[in-house]
Coordinates of C-alpha atoms (C1' of nucleotides) in Angstrom, one line a residue:
Chain A
M1 CA -28.3 24.7 80.8
A2 CA -25.7 26.1 83.1
A3 CA -26.0 23.1 85.3
A4 CA -25.5 20.8 82.4
A5 CA -22.4 22.7 81.4
L6 CA -21.1 22.5 84.9
T7 CA -21.7 18.9 85.0
S8 CA -19.9 18.2 81.9
L9 CA -17.1 20.4 82.9
S10 CA -16.8 18.8 86.3
T11 CA -16.1 15.5 84.7
S12 CA -13.1 16.9 83.1
P13 CA -10.0 16.4 85.2
L14 CA -8.4 19.2 83.4
L15 CA -10.6 21.8 84.6
L16 CA -9.8 21.5 88.2
G17 CA -6.2 22.5 88.0
A18 CA -6.4 25.4 85.7
P19 CA -7.8 28.3 87.4
A20 CA -6.1 30.9 85.4
V21 CA -5.8 30.2 81.7
A22 CA -6.1 27.8 79.1
F23 CA -2.8 27.9 77.5
S24 CA -1.7 27.2 74.0
T25 CA -2.5 23.9 72.7
E26 CA 0.3 23.9 70.3
P27 CA 2.0 20.6 70.9
S28 CA 5.4 21.9 70.0
L29 CA 5.2 24.2 73.0
E30 CA 4.9 21.3 75.3
P31 CA 8.2 19.5 75.2
W32 CA 8.4 19.5 78.9
R33 CA 6.0 16.8 79.4
E34 CA 7.6 14.0 81.1
A35 CA 7.4 10.4 80.5
P36 CA 4.4 8.9 82.0
V37 CA 6.1 5.9 83.4
R38 CA 3.8 3.1 82.6
P39 CA 5.8 0.1 81.7
P40 CA 3.8 -2.0 79.4
G41 CA 2.2 -4.7 81.4
S42 CA 2.5 -3.0 84.6
S43 CA -0.6 -1.7 86.2
G44 CA 1.4 1.3 87.3
S45 CA -0.6 1.8 90.4
S46 CA 1.7 0.7 93.2
G47 CA 5.2 0.8 94.4
D48 CA 5.4 4.4 95.0
G49 CA 6.4 4.0 98.5
G50 CA 3.6 5.4 100.5
W51 CA 1.3 6.6 98.0
V52 CA -1.7 4.4 98.1
P53 CA -4.0 4.9 95.3
T54 CA -7.5 5.2 96.4
S55 CA -10.5 3.9 94.9
D56 CA -11.0 7.1 93.0
Q57 CA -14.7 7.4 92.9
S58 CA -15.0 11.2 93.2
S59 CA -13.5 12.1 89.9
P60 CA -11.7 10.8 86.9
S61 CA -8.6 12.0 88.6
T62 CA -6.6 9.7 90.7
P63 CA -4.7 10.9 93.7
S64 CA -1.6 12.8 92.9
P65 CA 1.6 11.2 93.9
P66 CA 4.2 13.6 95.1
L67 CA 5.9 15.0 92.1
P68 CA 9.5 15.7 92.0
P69 CA 10.4 19.3 92.5
E70 CA 11.2 19.7 88.9
A71 CA 7.7 18.9 88.1
A72 CA 6.6 21.4 90.6
H73 CA 8.6 23.9 88.8
F74 CA 6.9 23.1 85.7
L75 CA 3.7 23.6 87.4
F76 CA 4.7 27.0 88.6
G77 CA 6.2 28.0 85.5
E78 CA 3.4 27.2 83.3
P79 CA -0.2 28.1 83.5
A80 CA -2.7 25.7 82.4
L81 CA -1.5 24.2 79.3
R82 CA -4.4 22.5 77.9
K83 CA -7.9 22.8 77.5
R84 CA -10.5 20.4 76.6
K85 CA -14.1 20.0 76.4
S86 CA -14.6 23.3 74.9
S87 CA -17.7 24.0 73.1
L88 CA -16.0 24.1 69.8
Q89 CA -15.2 21.2 67.7
G90 CA -11.7 20.5 66.9
L91 CA -9.1 17.9 66.2
F92 CA -7.5 15.9 68.9
Q93 CA -3.8 15.3 68.8
C94 CA -2.0 12.7 70.7
L95 CA 0.7 14.2 72.8
W96 CA 2.7 11.0 73.2
K97 CA 6.2 11.5 72.1
R98 CA 6.8 10.8 68.5
C99 CA 3.2 10.0 67.9
G100 CA 1.3 13.1 67.3
K101 CA -1.6 11.3 65.9
V102 CA -4.5 13.4 65.1
L103 CA -8.0 12.2 65.3
S104 CA -11.2 14.0 64.9
S105 CA -12.9 12.7 67.9
A106 CA -12.1 12.6 71.5
S107 CA -13.3 9.1 71.9
G108 CA -11.3 7.9 69.0
M109 CA -8.3 9.5 70.6
Q110 CA -8.9 8.0 73.9
R111 CA -9.2 4.6 72.3
H112 CA -6.0 5.2 70.4
I113 CA -4.2 6.1 73.6
R114 CA -5.6 3.2 75.5
L115 CA -4.6 0.8 72.9
V116 CA -1.4 2.1 71.6
H117 CA 0.2 3.8 74.5
L118 CA -1.3 2.5 77.6
G119 CA -1.5 -1.0 76.4
R120 CA -5.0 -1.4 77.5
Q121 CA -7.7 -3.3 75.9
A122 CA -10.1 -1.6 73.6
E123 CA -12.8 -1.7 76.1
P124 CA -13.1 1.6 77.9
E125 CA -13.2 -0.3 81.3
Q126 CA -15.1 2.5 82.8
S127 CA -12.4 4.7 81.6
D128 CA -10.7 6.5 84.4
G129 CA -10.0 9.4 82.2
E130 CA -6.4 8.8 82.1
E131 CA -6.3 9.0 78.4
D132 CA -7.4 12.6 78.7
F133 CA -4.0 13.5 79.8
Y134 CA -2.3 12.3 76.7
Y135 CA -4.0 14.2 74.1
T136 CA -4.9 17.7 73.4
E137 CA -7.5 19.4 71.5
L138 CA -6.3 21.4 68.6
D139 CA -8.7 24.2 68.6
V140 CA -10.2 25.5 65.5
G141 CA -11.5 28.6 67.0
V142 CA -9.5 30.8 69.3
D143 CA -12.0 32.3 71.5
S144 CA -11.5 30.1 74.5
L145 CA -7.8 30.4 74.1
T146 CA -7.7 34.1 74.1
D147 CA -9.8 34.2 77.2
G148 CA -7.0 32.8 79.2
L149 CA -4.4 34.8 77.5
S150 CA -6.1 38.0 77.8
G151 CA -3.7 39.1 80.5
L152 CA -0.7 38.6 78.4
T153 CA 0.6 41.2 76.1
P154 CA 0.7 39.9 72.6
G155 CA 4.1 39.7 71.3
S156 CA 5.8 40.5 74.5
P157 CA 8.3 37.9 75.3
T158 CA 8.2 38.7 78.9
A159 CA 4.5 38.2 79.0
S160 CA 4.8 34.6 79.5
T161 CA 6.9 35.0 82.6
P162 CA 4.9 33.9 85.5
P163 CA 4.4 36.2 88.3
A164 CA 7.2 36.3 90.7
L165 CA 6.8 33.7 93.3
P166 CA 7.3 34.0 96.9
R167 CA 10.6 32.8 97.8
L168 CA 10.8 29.1 97.3
E169 CA 12.5 28.1 100.4
P170 CA 13.5 24.5 100.4
L171 CA 10.1 23.6 101.3
E172 CA 8.5 20.5 100.3
P173 CA 7.1 20.9 96.9
P174 CA 3.8 22.4 97.4
A175 CA 1.4 19.6 98.0
L176 CA -0.1 19.1 94.7
P177 CA -3.7 19.0 95.0
S178 CA -4.7 15.8 93.7
L179 CA -6.4 17.4 90.9
L180 CA -4.0 16.6 88.3
R181 CA -1.6 13.9 88.5
P182 CA 0.3 11.6 86.3
P183 CA -1.3 8.3 86.2
A184 CA 2.0 6.9 87.3
L185 CA 4.7 8.7 89.0
P186 CA 7.5 9.6 86.6
P187 CA 10.4 7.8 88.1
P188 CA 12.9 9.9 89.9
P189 CA 15.7 7.8 88.5
V190 CA 15.1 9.2 85.2
L191 CA 15.5 12.8 86.3
S192 CA 18.1 12.2 88.8
S193 CA 20.2 10.5 86.3
L194 CA 20.5 13.6 84.4
P195 CA 24.0 15.0 84.2
A196 CA 23.2 18.2 85.9
P197 CA 20.2 20.1 87.1
Q198 CA 20.0 22.0 83.9
V199 CA 16.3 21.9 84.0
C200 CA 16.0 25.4 85.0
P201 CA 19.1 26.9 86.7
S202 CA 17.8 30.3 87.0
G203 CA 14.2 30.7 86.1
P204 CA 12.0 32.4 88.6
A205 CA 10.0 29.4 89.2
C206 CA 13.1 27.5 90.1
Q207 CA 14.5 30.0 92.3
V208 CA 15.5 28.7 95.6
G209 CA 16.1 31.0 98.4
E210 CA 19.7 32.0 98.6
A211 CA 21.7 31.0 101.5
S212 CA 21.9 34.1 103.5
G213 CA 20.9 37.6 103.0
G214 CA 22.1 38.3 99.6
S215 CA 19.8 41.2 99.3
G216 CA 20.1 41.1 95.6
G217 CA 19.0 37.5 95.5
A218 CA 15.4 38.2 95.1
R219 CA 15.8 41.0 92.7
G220 CA 15.9 41.2 89.0
H221 CA 14.6 38.0 87.9
S222 CA 12.1 39.3 85.5
G223 CA 13.9 38.7 82.3
V224 CA 14.0 35.0 82.4
S225 CA 11.4 33.5 80.2
S226 CA 9.6 30.6 81.6
Q227 CA 10.3 28.9 78.4
G228 CA 13.8 28.3 79.8
C229 CA 12.3 26.1 82.4
L230 CA 10.6 24.1 79.9
A231 CA 13.6 23.1 77.9
P232 CA 13.3 19.4 77.7
V233 CA 16.2 17.5 79.1
H234 CA 14.5 14.4 79.5
P235 CA 16.1 11.8 77.4
E236 CA 12.8 10.4 76.4
P237 CA 10.3 13.0 76.9
Q238 CA 6.9 11.7 76.9
P239 CA 3.8 13.7 77.5
I240 CA 3.3 14.1 81.1
P241 CA -0.2 14.4 82.2
V242 CA 0.4 17.3 84.5
R243 CA -1.1 20.6 84.0
A244 CA -0.4 23.8 85.8
C245 CA -2.0 24.2 89.1
A246 CA -0.3 27.0 90.8
P247 CA -1.6 27.1 94.3
A248 CA -2.6 30.6 95.0
L249 CA 0.1 32.5 93.2
P250 CA 0.7 36.0 94.4
A251 CA -1.7 38.2 92.6
K252 CA 0.8 40.9 91.8
P253 CA 3.6 40.0 89.5
G254 CA 6.6 41.7 90.9
A255 CA 5.4 41.7 94.4
N256 CA 8.2 40.5 96.4
P257 CA 7.0 39.3 99.7
R258 CA 9.3 39.9 102.5
K259 CA 11.1 37.3 104.2
P260 CA 9.5 36.5 107.5
R261 CA 11.5 38.0 110.2
G262 CA 13.8 35.6 112.0
D263 CA 13.8 35.3 115.7
A264 CA 17.5 35.7 116.1
K265 CA 18.7 38.8 117.8
K266 CA 20.5 41.0 115.5
C267 CA 23.4 43.3 116.1
R268 CA 21.2 46.2 116.7
K269 CA 19.4 44.5 119.5
V270 CA 22.5 42.7 120.9
Y271 CA 24.8 45.7 121.0
G272 CA 22.3 48.4 121.1
M273 CA 22.3 51.7 119.3
D274 CA 25.1 52.9 121.6
H275 CA 27.6 50.4 120.2
R276 CA 26.8 50.7 116.6
D277 CA 30.5 50.3 115.8
L278 CA 30.2 46.7 117.0
W279 CA 27.5 45.9 114.5
C280 CA 28.3 44.0 111.5
T281 CA 28.5 46.1 108.4
A282 CA 25.2 44.8 107.1
C283 CA 23.4 46.0 110.2
R284 CA 25.2 49.3 110.0
W285 CA 24.0 49.7 106.6
K286 CA 20.5 48.6 107.5
K287 CA 20.9 45.5 105.5
A288 CA 20.1 41.9 106.4
C289 CA 22.3 41.0 109.3
Q290 CA 25.3 38.9 108.4
R291 CA 26.4 38.0 111.9
F292 CA 23.3 36.6 113.4
L293 CA 21.8 34.7 110.6
D294 CA 18.4 33.3 110.9
Chain B
dA1 C1' 7.2 52.0 119.7
dT2 C1' 10.8 49.0 118.2
dT3 C1' 13.2 46.2 115.1
dG4 C1' 14.9 44.2 110.7
dC5 C1' 15.9 45.3 106.3
dC6 C1' 14.4 46.4 101.3
dG7 C1' 14.9 49.6 98.0
dG8 C1' 17.2 53.3 96.5
dG9 C1' 20.1 57.0 96.9
dT10 C1' 25.0 59.3 97.2
dC11 C1' 29.9 59.2 96.9
Chain C
dG1 C1' 32.0 48.9 94.8
dA2 C1' 31.2 51.1 100.0
dC3 C1' 28.2 53.6 102.6
dC4 C1' 23.8 55.7 104.1
dC5 C1' 19.0 56.2 105.0
dG6 C1' 13.7 56.6 104.1
dG7 C1' 10.3 53.9 104.8
dC8 C1' 7.8 49.7 105.2
dA9 C1' 6.3 45.5 107.6
dA10 C1' 6.6 42.6 111.4
dT11 C1' 6.7 42.4 116.1

DNA sequence: ATTGCCGGGTC
DNA sequence: GACCCGGCAAT
C-alpha cells in the first residue's frame, strides 16, 4: 500500500519541489505565475543558450533552465503552491491566464491544456507531464491543505512571511534543482522590459545584501508580506509552472546568520588597541568597519 | 585567545 | 542621532 502510494507520488513532478507545505490552491492567489513561453508552433525546447534538454527519462520533469532572479524570488517567497494527486477527489482548474476552465478530471484537464494552450495534438504522446503545471486541483476537502499550513497562524497576516533568508548576496540564483521547471524558459526580455524592478523592491525574499555594513540592513524586515512579492507586473501573466522549492531554508525564522568574516584587516588589527583614536568610528563603536571594507 | 561586529543600551 | 559595550561567533 505504502509503496503504491509512493510510486504514484513519485510520478508527480510537483511533489519533489514542495518539501514544506501544500499551499493554497486558490487560483486568485497565484497571479505571479509567469508566462510559459511557448510560442505556438515552437517546440520550445531549444535556444536557451546552453541549456540542453536532456532526454528526460527519470521523471516527468524536464531539466530546469536557469530561472531569472525574479523567479527565484518567487520561489523563496512562496512555499509550495499547489498540490496534486491528493487522495481526495476534486475539480481541476486551468491556471492559464484568462482561462480558468474547470474540469472534473485530471486527464480531461491535461487534454484541455495540451490542446488549447500547448497546441499539441490530442494524443498524449507519452505525456511528459507538462500539463501538470498548468492546472491545479481545487480541493474539496481541506485536510491535506491544513497539513501544510499548520505552521501558520490563522488570520495572522505575517504568518505568510517566509522565514528570513540568509543574506542574498549577489550570488547566482540558487541553482534550481531540476525538479520543477517551466517547460520553456520565460523569456528574459519580458521581464527586463518592465519599466522598473517593481517586482519586489523590499520583500525579504528579494533582499539583496546592502553595499557595506549598514548594520541595520539586515534588520527589521519582518513586516513585509510575501504577497508584496507576488504582485503581478507581468504584462501578460500566464501560469508559470514553477513551484516553490526553497533549498534548505533556515529553520528559524528570524535567525539572522552572520556575515562571514572578511579577511581584510580592520582598524583594530591595523592600528592596535593602543591607537584606538586612529580607528574609524565604526570600529570604535564596535560596528562593522567602514574603513577596511571586505 | 583574539578579532569582528551584532544587538542593545545610554545619553 | 552619537556613543558605548556585552556577548557571540569566527578565527
